Amino acid sequence: MWLPILFLIVGISLGFISDIRVPEEYANYLSIAVLAAFDTLLGGIRAHLEKKFDQAVFVSGFFFNVILAAFLAFLGVQLGVDLYLAAIFAFGVRLFQNIAIIRRYIVDRRSNKKEIEKNERK
């Protein structure tokens, strides 16, 4: 569990210290890809907490989500429709659902630990 967090910190640090500029034409594609990547990351954290994590599912889901999101944005540009907004909405909803489930899981786990400790003291 510590390895993804380590690489997330390394990636963010490299992003802040490097001077890489993304051309404006690709900003929509990159924003969609990053949102899809965060969705997959939070889904992986959720699966880990639920003890259902599968590395093959995580890696394939990561690349599939990023490629699908970028393709939807590209298709929308070709059709002259802001299709990337639909992808932003879909991934945003999933992001917030995963965050809510992770939060509930952590809160329930802490309250269960406190209840067990309370029962052990009696």
XYZ file of C-alpha atoms in Angstrom:
122
model
C 0.000 0.000 0.000
C 2.910 2.341 0.625
C 4.371 1.991 -2.882
C 1.550 3.806 -4.773
C 1.619 6.598 -2.201
C 5.388 6.926 -2.574
C 5.152 7.179 -6.360
C 2.254 9.626 -6.110
C 4.426 11.889 -3.941
C 7.388 11.477 -6.329
C 5.182 12.256 -9.335
C 3.662 15.353 -7.761
C 7.116 16.553 -6.682
C 8.515 16.080 -10.187
C 5.526 17.921 -11.596
C 6.155 20.922 -9.372
C 9.905 21.156 -9.992
C 9.803 20.564 -13.760
C 8.819 23.212 -16.251
C 6.772 21.099 -18.643
C 3.979 22.942 -20.430
C 1.035 21.160 -22.005
C -0.167 22.793 -25.233
C -3.639 24.266 -24.943
C -4.974 21.908 -27.641
C -4.251 18.931 -25.386
C -5.538 20.385 -22.119
C -8.949 18.689 -22.396
C -7.367 15.325 -23.150
C -4.945 15.586 -20.266
C -7.594 16.702 -17.781
C -9.820 13.771 -18.730
C -6.904 11.325 -18.528
C -5.889 12.599 -15.087
C -9.472 12.372 -13.843
C -9.738 8.799 -15.145
C -6.424 7.934 -13.485
C -7.612 9.330 -10.132
C -10.845 7.378 -10.480
C -8.882 4.167 -11.006
C -6.525 4.984 -8.128
C -9.393 5.534 -5.710
C -11.100 2.390 -7.000
C -7.901 0.477 -6.248
C -7.729 1.917 -2.734
C -11.358 0.970 -2.199
C -10.720 -2.575 -3.456
C -7.687 -2.861 -1.168
C -9.709 -1.796 1.860
C -12.435 -4.285 0.939
C -9.737 -6.964 0.439
C -10.796 -7.463 -3.197
C -7.758 -5.896 -4.878
C -6.501 -7.591 -8.051
C -3.395 -6.127 -9.638
C -4.307 -7.235 -13.180
C -7.751 -5.622 -12.885
C -6.206 -2.426 -11.493
C -3.536 -2.058 -14.204
C -5.865 -2.965 -17.077
C -8.582 -0.697 -15.666
C -6.118 2.161 -15.303
C -4.998 2.055 -18.926
C -8.446 1.265 -20.295
C -10.067 4.178 -18.396
C -7.376 6.659 -19.449
C -7.464 5.588 -23.102
C -11.273 5.504 -23.208
C -11.532 8.954 -21.632
C -8.990 10.441 -24.035
C -10.763 8.771 -26.974
C -14.124 10.220 -25.875
C -12.573 13.672 -25.684
C -10.994 13.215 -29.137
C -14.250 11.917 -30.619
C -16.124 14.879 -29.145
C -13.675 17.328 -30.721
C -14.022 15.603 -34.105
C -17.827 15.719 -33.882
C -17.871 19.284 -32.617
C -19.585 18.222 -29.376
C -18.205 18.757 -25.887
C -18.236 15.018 -25.209
C -15.417 15.373 -22.686
C -17.929 17.023 -20.339
C -19.870 13.755 -20.177
C -16.663 11.922 -19.280
C -15.851 14.525 -16.628
C -19.313 14.070 -15.138
C -19.129 10.257 -15.189
C -15.649 10.058 -13.695
C -16.462 12.808 -11.204
C -19.484 10.926 -9.923
C -17.447 7.722 -9.583
C -14.658 9.627 -7.838
C -17.007 11.014 -5.210
C -18.701 7.625 -4.747
C -15.351 5.934 -4.170
C -14.260 8.658 -1.752
C -17.526 8.308 0.179
C -17.189 4.520 0.391
C -13.538 4.777 1.490
C -14.496 7.336 4.129
C -17.352 5.160 5.423
C -15.106 2.131 5.533
C -12.430 3.974 7.534
C -14.984 5.492 9.933
C -16.676 2.112 10.472
C -13.335 0.443 11.032
C -12.323 3.014 13.645
C -15.647 2.837 15.431
C -15.426 -0.980 15.496
C -11.923 -0.784 16.992
C -13.133 1.614 19.663
C -16.091 -0.652 20.454
C -13.809 -3.699 20.753
C -11.442 -1.788 23.053
C -14.385 -0.635 25.152
C -15.683 -4.208 25.481
C -12.204 -5.497 26.409
C -11.937 -3.015 29.275
C -15.130 -4.304 30.882
